[in-house]
Amino acid sequence: MNEDLKVNLSWLPQDHLDTSSPENVSAAVSSLIPVIEPEPELIVNPWDIVLCTSGTLISCENAIVVLIIFHNPSLRAPMFLLIGSLALADLLAGIGLIINFIFAYLLQSEATKLVTIGLIVASFSASVCSLLAITVDRYLSLYYALTYNSERTVTFTYIMLIMLWGASICLGLLPVMGWNCLKDESTCSVIRPLTKNNAAILSVSFLLMFALMLQLYIQICKIVMRHAHQIALQHHFLATSHYVTTRKGVSTLAIILGTFAACWMPFTLYSLIADYTYPSIYTYATLLPATYNSIINPVIYAFRNQEIQKALWLICCSCIPSNLSQRARSPSDV
């Protein structure tokens, strides 16, 4: 038996084999068994999961708004076209966040990175530009109240939509057309593969649009206060009623502008001062609130609207609550 064992194992290197001991024989045999290393587990960044979840919520919420406006022929006024543009932009942004998560862990390539970042940049740019367009439309509806409902307003609205979507698509195509940092990592911004200059242009553009929105909302506040005062004089309202109405309108505008600034300002300022060498946790911590703006937008601009509420009630239960159908629009509904 021992002789057979020695013969069967005689092809092993003799300097490592001592058949006089069964332990040595067992160790020699086990040393020849190939070690199969386990495949590395796919480690998912928790921040990416949160962004993907945020993108899913954004997509579902804004898809409802897009469907309501698209399938309701009565919602074709300039205001609803701009709200639909905002919802479509946010819907694409949510889809972009979902696709980014899928490509980052299942289909990694330079082409997918460029397409994904291009979609996200274009959609979020269109979202911010749509917010500015809505602000312009609200200002015009108050400043030119007598001539607002005219063909000229509709034409101007279509021009704004073409310009904002054209500019947003161009911004999204920049990384795809070659303005990226895939070949030179030293030029990368906090969002790879966007270059530092590209991120700076986006940030400065946002600050300029925010300043314009702030100026327009200040003018809207003045108009709302003046209109509320005139209505109070015509109907002989008490001073307290006039004060409550005006305060509600100003508070609504403050909430709208404050929410927009709180969501986007941290990431905008961080993109200006930081680059790819900064810890990624800071990028995630500032980018996540920016995505929340797309979650809040439907609540502020769509679901608060009386006509959209009626359409939503008709879709859900084929009825309109009596308190909703009898509600009158007040100066605070801006």
Short mmCIF file of C-alpha atoms in Angstrom, two decimals:
data_model
loop_
_atom_site.label_atom_id
_atom_site.label_comp_id
_atom_site.label_asym_id
_atom_site.label_seq_id
_atom_site.Cartn_x
_atom_site.Cartn_y
_atom_site.Cartn_z
CA MET A 1 0.00 0.00 0.00
CA ASN A 2 2.78 2.42 0.91
CA GLU A 3 4.65 1.47 -2.22
CA ASP A 4 1.62 2.23 -4.39
CA LEU A 5 1.25 5.61 -2.74
CA LYS A 6 4.88 6.40 -3.37
CA VAL A 7 4.55 5.48 -7.03
CA ASN A 8 1.36 7.47 -7.58
CA LEU A 9 2.92 10.58 -6.09
CA SER A 10 6.37 10.20 -7.58
CA TRP A 11 5.66 13.03 -10.13
CA LEU A 12 5.56 15.63 -7.32
CA PRO A 13 8.68 17.69 -6.66
CA GLN A 14 10.82 15.53 -4.38
CA ASP A 15 12.19 18.39 -2.37
CA HIS A 16 8.68 19.15 -1.14
CA LEU A 17 7.51 15.58 -0.64
CA ASP A 18 8.20 13.38 2.31
CA THR A 19 6.07 10.23 2.05
CA SER A 20 7.26 8.89 5.36
CA SER A 21 4.52 10.88 7.06
CA PRO A 22 0.83 10.82 6.10
CA GLU A 23 0.54 14.43 7.18
CA ASN A 24 3.24 15.43 4.70
CA VAL A 25 1.53 13.49 1.92
CA SER A 26 -1.80 15.18 2.66
CA ALA A 27 -0.15 18.60 2.72
CA ALA A 28 1.56 17.92 -0.58
CA VAL A 29 -1.66 16.86 -2.26
CA SER A 30 -3.61 19.83 -0.94
CA SER A 31 -0.91 22.20 -2.13
CA LEU A 32 -1.55 21.11 -5.71
CA ILE A 33 -5.29 21.81 -5.60
CA PRO A 34 -5.91 25.11 -7.41
CA VAL A 35 -7.28 27.82 -5.14
CA ILE A 36 -10.37 29.42 -6.64
CA GLU A 37 -10.63 32.96 -5.39
CA PRO A 38 -14.20 34.21 -4.95
CA GLU A 39 -15.34 36.90 -7.35
CA PRO A 40 -15.24 40.35 -5.79
CA GLU A 41 -18.64 41.38 -4.50
CA LEU A 42 -20.34 44.35 -6.12
CA ILE A 43 -20.14 47.08 -3.51
CA VAL A 44 -22.90 49.62 -3.97
CA ASN A 45 -22.41 53.13 -2.66
CA PRO A 46 -25.31 54.01 -0.31
CA TRP A 47 -25.33 57.53 -1.72
CA ASP A 48 -25.97 56.10 -5.19
CA ILE A 49 -28.91 54.12 -3.82
CA VAL A 50 -30.36 57.31 -2.33
CA LEU A 51 -29.92 59.15 -5.63
CA CYS A 52 -31.56 56.30 -7.54
CA THR A 53 -34.46 56.27 -5.08
CA SER A 54 -34.79 60.02 -5.47
CA GLY A 55 -34.79 59.59 -9.24
CA THR A 56 -37.55 56.98 -9.03
CA LEU A 57 -39.73 59.27 -6.93
CA ILE A 58 -39.05 62.19 -9.27
CA SER A 59 -40.00 60.12 -12.31
CA CYS A 60 -43.26 58.80 -10.85
CA GLU A 61 -44.37 62.16 -9.52
CA ASN A 62 -43.65 64.17 -12.65
CA ALA A 63 -44.99 61.47 -14.98
CA ILE A 64 -48.42 62.06 -13.41
CA VAL A 65 -48.21 65.78 -14.18
CA VAL A 66 -47.07 65.18 -17.77
CA LEU A 67 -49.89 62.70 -18.40
CA ILE A 68 -52.52 65.02 -16.90
CA ILE A 69 -51.46 67.97 -19.07
CA PHE A 70 -50.94 65.86 -22.20
CA HIS A 71 -54.32 64.10 -22.04
CA ASN A 72 -56.38 67.14 -20.99
CA PRO A 73 -57.11 69.43 -23.98
CA SER A 74 -58.28 72.23 -21.68
CA LEU A 75 -54.79 72.57 -20.19
CA ARG A 76 -53.19 74.32 -23.16
CA ALA A 77 -52.81 77.81 -21.73
CA PRO A 78 -49.25 79.25 -21.58
CA MET A 79 -49.06 78.59 -17.85
CA PHE A 80 -49.82 74.89 -18.30
CA LEU A 81 -47.38 74.57 -21.20
CA LEU A 82 -44.61 75.88 -18.94
CA ILE A 83 -45.67 73.63 -16.06
CA GLY A 84 -45.64 70.72 -18.50
CA SER A 85 -42.15 71.70 -19.63
CA LEU A 86 -40.98 71.76 -16.02
CA ALA A 87 -42.55 68.35 -15.32
CA LEU A 88 -41.02 66.86 -18.49
CA ALA A 89 -37.57 68.19 -17.59
CA ASP A 90 -37.81 66.80 -14.06
CA LEU A 91 -39.10 63.48 -15.43
CA LEU A 92 -36.04 63.20 -17.67
CA ALA A 93 -33.82 64.16 -14.74
CA GLY A 94 -35.29 61.34 -12.67
CA ILE A 95 -34.81 58.88 -15.51
CA GLY A 96 -31.23 60.11 -15.87
CA LEU A 97 -30.51 59.38 -12.20
CA ILE A 98 -31.92 55.86 -12.56
CA ILE A 99 -29.93 55.18 -15.75
CA ASN A 100 -26.79 56.55 -14.09
CA PHE A 101 -27.18 54.01 -11.28
CA ILE A 102 -27.74 51.13 -13.71
CA PHE A 103 -24.82 52.03 -15.96
CA ALA A 104 -22.46 52.71 -13.03
CA TYR A 105 -22.81 49.16 -11.71
CA LEU A 106 -23.92 47.02 -14.65
CA LEU A 107 -22.62 48.63 -17.85
CA GLN A 108 -19.52 50.67 -17.22
CA SER A 109 -17.98 52.40 -20.23
CA GLU A 110 -16.90 55.87 -21.31
CA ALA A 111 -19.79 56.13 -23.76
CA THR A 112 -22.42 55.41 -21.12
CA LYS A 113 -20.84 57.93 -18.77
CA LEU A 114 -20.99 60.66 -21.40
CA VAL A 115 -24.57 59.87 -22.43
CA THR A 116 -25.77 59.73 -18.84
CA ILE A 117 -24.09 62.95 -17.73
CA GLY A 118 -25.34 64.64 -20.89
CA LEU A 119 -28.93 63.61 -20.13
CA ILE A 120 -28.67 64.75 -16.51
CA VAL A 121 -27.12 68.12 -17.40
CA ALA A 122 -29.67 68.80 -20.14
CA SER A 123 -32.68 67.80 -18.02
CA PHE A 124 -31.69 69.72 -14.90
CA SER A 125 -30.78 72.76 -17.03
CA ALA A 126 -34.21 72.58 -18.67
CA SER A 127 -35.80 72.29 -15.22
CA VAL A 128 -34.10 75.45 -13.92
CA CYS A 129 -34.82 77.32 -17.16
CA SER A 130 -38.48 76.26 -16.96
CA LEU A 131 -38.66 77.68 -13.45
CA LEU A 132 -37.33 80.97 -14.80
CA ALA A 133 -39.86 80.88 -17.66
CA ILE A 134 -42.70 80.27 -15.20
CA THR A 135 -41.52 83.26 -13.18
CA VAL A 136 -41.48 85.43 -16.31
CA ASP A 137 -44.98 84.20 -17.23
CA ARG A 138 -46.33 85.02 -13.76
CA TYR A 139 -44.85 88.49 -13.92
CA LEU A 140 -46.36 89.14 -17.36
CA SER A 141 -49.77 87.80 -16.29
CA LEU A 142 -49.86 90.38 -13.49
CA TYR A 143 -48.14 93.30 -15.18
CA TYR A 144 -50.08 92.94 -18.46
CA ALA A 145 -53.27 91.56 -16.97
CA LEU A 146 -55.56 93.02 -19.64
CA THR A 147 -53.60 91.75 -22.67
CA TYR A 148 -52.13 88.58 -21.20
CA ASN A 149 -54.71 86.19 -22.71
CA SER A 150 -53.82 86.86 -26.33
CA GLU A 151 -52.12 85.13 -29.24
CA ARG A 152 -49.01 87.20 -28.60
CA THR A 153 -48.61 85.58 -25.19
CA VAL A 154 -48.95 82.08 -26.66
CA THR A 155 -46.35 82.87 -29.31
CA PHE A 156 -43.98 84.28 -26.71
CA THR A 157 -44.44 81.15 -24.60
CA TYR A 158 -43.52 78.86 -27.50
CA ILE A 159 -40.45 81.00 -28.19
CA MET A 160 -39.37 80.67 -24.55
CA LEU A 161 -39.86 76.89 -24.69
CA ILE A 162 -37.83 76.54 -27.88
CA MET A 163 -35.02 78.70 -26.50
CA LEU A 164 -34.81 77.02 -23.09
CA TRP A 165 -34.88 73.48 -24.48
CA GLY A 166 -32.44 74.38 -27.25
CA ALA A 167 -29.97 75.87 -24.76
CA SER A 168 -30.39 72.93 -22.37
CA ILE A 169 -29.79 70.35 -25.11
CA CYS A 170 -26.66 72.21 -26.20
CA LEU A 171 -25.33 72.17 -22.63
CA GLY A 172 -26.04 68.44 -22.41
CA LEU A 173 -24.23 67.76 -25.70
CA LEU A 174 -21.01 69.50 -24.64
CA PRO A 175 -19.59 66.48 -22.75
CA VAL A 176 -20.65 64.11 -25.54
CA MET A 177 -19.06 66.27 -28.24
CA GLY A 178 -15.66 66.20 -26.54
CA TRP A 179 -15.72 68.79 -23.75
CA ASN A 180 -14.99 66.28 -21.00
CA CYS A 181 -12.12 65.24 -18.76
CA LEU A 182 -11.86 61.54 -19.63
CA LYS A 183 -8.40 62.04 -21.17
CA ASP A 184 -7.13 64.60 -18.67
CA GLU A 185 -8.25 63.91 -15.11
CA SER A 186 -6.59 67.10 -13.82
CA THR A 187 -9.33 69.16 -15.52
CA CYS A 188 -12.20 67.23 -13.89
CA SER A 189 -14.81 68.94 -11.75
CA VAL A 190 -16.67 67.45 -8.81
CA ILE A 191 -18.88 65.63 -11.33
CA ARG A 192 -16.83 63.41 -13.60
CA PRO A 193 -16.55 63.63 -16.61
CA LEU A 194 -17.56 67.32 -16.58
CA THR A 195 -14.61 69.67 -16.80
CA LYS A 196 -14.02 72.38 -14.25
CA ASN A 197 -14.77 75.07 -16.83
CA ASN A 198 -18.01 73.35 -17.85
CA ALA A 199 -19.16 73.16 -14.23
CA ALA A 200 -18.21 76.81 -13.70
CA ILE A 201 -20.33 77.88 -16.68
CA LEU A 202 -23.31 75.93 -15.37
CA SER A 203 -22.89 77.40 -11.88
CA VAL A 204 -22.53 80.99 -13.06
CA SER A 205 -25.55 80.56 -15.34
CA PHE A 206 -27.58 79.33 -12.40
CA LEU A 207 -26.55 82.29 -10.25
CA LEU A 208 -27.56 84.71 -13.02
CA MET A 209 -30.94 83.03 -13.44
CA PHE A 210 -31.47 83.04 -9.69
CA ALA A 211 -30.71 86.77 -9.55
CA LEU A 212 -33.21 87.38 -12.36
CA MET A 213 -35.86 85.26 -10.62
CA LEU A 214 -35.28 87.16 -7.39
CA GLN A 215 -35.75 90.50 -9.15
CA LEU A 216 -38.92 89.28 -10.88
CA TYR A 217 -40.40 87.94 -7.64
CA ILE A 218 -39.73 91.27 -5.93
CA GLN A 219 -41.69 92.98 -8.70
CA ILE A 220 -44.44 90.36 -8.41
CA CYS A 221 -44.69 91.02 -4.67
CA LYS A 222 -45.17 94.72 -5.33
CA ILE A 223 -47.90 94.02 -7.90
CA VAL A 224 -49.65 91.54 -5.59
CA MET A 225 -49.64 94.01 -2.72
CA ARG A 226 -51.00 96.75 -4.97
CA HIS A 227 -53.74 94.50 -6.39
CA ALA A 228 -54.73 93.25 -2.95
CA HIS A 229 -54.98 96.83 -1.71
CA GLN A 230 -57.16 97.84 -4.66
CA ILE A 231 -59.47 94.85 -4.13
CA ALA A 232 -59.74 95.70 -0.46
CA LEU A 233 -60.77 99.28 -1.28
CA GLN A 234 -63.32 98.19 -3.87
CA HIS A 235 -65.01 95.70 -1.58
CA HIS A 236 -64.54 97.74 1.59
CA PHE A 237 -62.52 94.99 3.25
CA LEU A 238 -61.06 95.52 6.66
CA ALA A 239 -57.39 96.36 6.94
CA THR A 240 -56.71 93.04 8.68
CA SER A 241 -58.19 91.12 5.74
CA HIS A 242 -56.01 93.06 3.32
CA TYR A 243 -52.99 92.35 5.50
CA VAL A 244 -53.71 88.61 5.71
CA THR A 245 -54.21 88.29 1.94
CA THR A 246 -51.06 90.19 1.11
CA ARG A 247 -49.02 88.31 3.66
CA LYS A 248 -50.21 85.00 2.24
CA GLY A 249 -49.16 86.00 -1.27
CA VAL A 250 -45.74 87.22 -0.16
CA SER A 251 -45.24 84.10 1.98
CA THR A 252 -46.04 81.88 -1.01
CA LEU A 253 -43.46 83.65 -3.14
CA ALA A 254 -40.89 83.47 -0.34
CA ILE A 255 -41.46 79.72 0.01
CA ILE A 256 -41.09 79.18 -3.74
CA LEU A 257 -37.87 81.17 -4.05
CA GLY A 258 -36.46 79.99 -0.73
CA THR A 259 -37.02 76.33 -1.62
CA PHE A 260 -35.33 76.81 -4.98
CA ALA A 261 -32.31 78.51 -3.41
CA ALA A 262 -32.00 76.00 -0.56
CA CYS A 263 -31.98 73.09 -2.99
CA TRP A 264 -29.60 74.38 -5.64
CA MET A 265 -27.34 76.95 -3.96
CA PRO A 266 -25.13 74.49 -1.97
CA PHE A 267 -24.22 72.43 -5.04
CA THR A 268 -23.77 75.53 -7.20
CA LEU A 269 -21.32 77.18 -4.82
CA TYR A 270 -19.51 73.89 -4.14
CA SER A 271 -19.03 73.31 -7.89
CA LEU A 272 -17.35 76.70 -8.18
CA ILE A 273 -14.79 76.18 -5.44
CA ALA A 274 -14.15 72.41 -5.54
CA ASP A 275 -12.66 69.96 -8.02
CA TYR A 276 -12.14 66.22 -8.42
CA THR A 277 -9.61 66.08 -5.55
CA TYR A 278 -12.29 66.86 -2.94
CA PRO A 279 -13.94 63.94 -1.11
CA SER A 280 -16.92 62.58 -3.01
CA ILE A 281 -19.10 62.67 0.10
CA TYR A 282 -19.26 66.47 -0.23
CA THR A 283 -20.47 66.14 -3.81
CA TYR A 284 -23.20 63.70 -2.80
CA ALA A 285 -24.22 65.83 0.19
CA THR A 286 -24.70 68.92 -1.99
CA LEU A 287 -26.11 67.18 -5.08
CA LEU A 288 -28.84 65.30 -3.23
CA PRO A 289 -30.73 68.47 -2.12
CA ALA A 290 -30.63 69.66 -5.74
CA THR A 291 -32.53 66.54 -6.79
CA TYR A 292 -35.11 67.23 -4.08
CA ASN A 293 -36.07 70.38 -5.96
CA SER A 294 -37.46 68.16 -8.74
CA ILE A 295 -39.53 66.34 -6.12
CA ILE A 296 -40.92 69.57 -4.70
CA ASN A 297 -41.63 71.26 -8.05
CA PRO A 298 -44.83 69.30 -8.84
CA VAL A 299 -46.21 70.11 -5.40
CA ILE A 300 -45.53 73.83 -5.73
CA TYR A 301 -46.33 74.44 -9.39
CA ALA A 302 -48.72 71.65 -10.46
CA PHE A 303 -50.68 70.07 -7.63
CA ARG A 304 -51.50 73.48 -6.10
CA ASN A 305 -53.13 74.57 -9.35
CA GLN A 306 -56.91 74.39 -9.26
CA GLU A 307 -57.35 73.18 -12.85
CA ILE A 308 -54.79 70.40 -12.41
CA GLN A 309 -56.46 69.41 -9.15
CA LYS A 310 -59.79 69.11 -10.97
CA ALA A 311 -58.23 67.00 -13.72
CA LEU A 312 -56.57 64.77 -11.13
CA TRP A 313 -59.86 64.28 -9.26
CA LEU A 314 -61.61 63.40 -12.53
CA ILE A 315 -58.96 60.80 -13.33
CA CYS A 316 -58.97 59.26 -9.86
CA CYS A 317 -62.68 59.18 -8.99
CA SER A 318 -64.53 60.87 -11.90
CA CYS A 319 -65.75 63.63 -9.62
CA ILE A 320 -64.83 67.13 -8.47
CA PRO A 321 -65.22 68.13 -4.80
CA SER A 322 -67.69 70.95 -4.29
CA ASN A 323 -65.23 73.04 -2.30
CA LEU A 324 -62.73 72.83 -5.18
CA SER A 325 -65.19 73.75 -7.93
CA GLN A 326 -66.45 76.80 -6.02
CA ARG A 327 -63.06 78.14 -4.98
CA ALA A 328 -62.21 81.57 -6.31
CA ARG A 329 -58.72 82.69 -7.22
CA SER A 330 -57.27 85.30 -4.88
CA PRO A 331 -54.32 87.68 -5.25
CA SER A 332 -52.26 85.33 -3.11
CA ASP A 333 -52.49 82.55 -5.70
CA VAL A 334 -49.31 83.41 -7.53
#
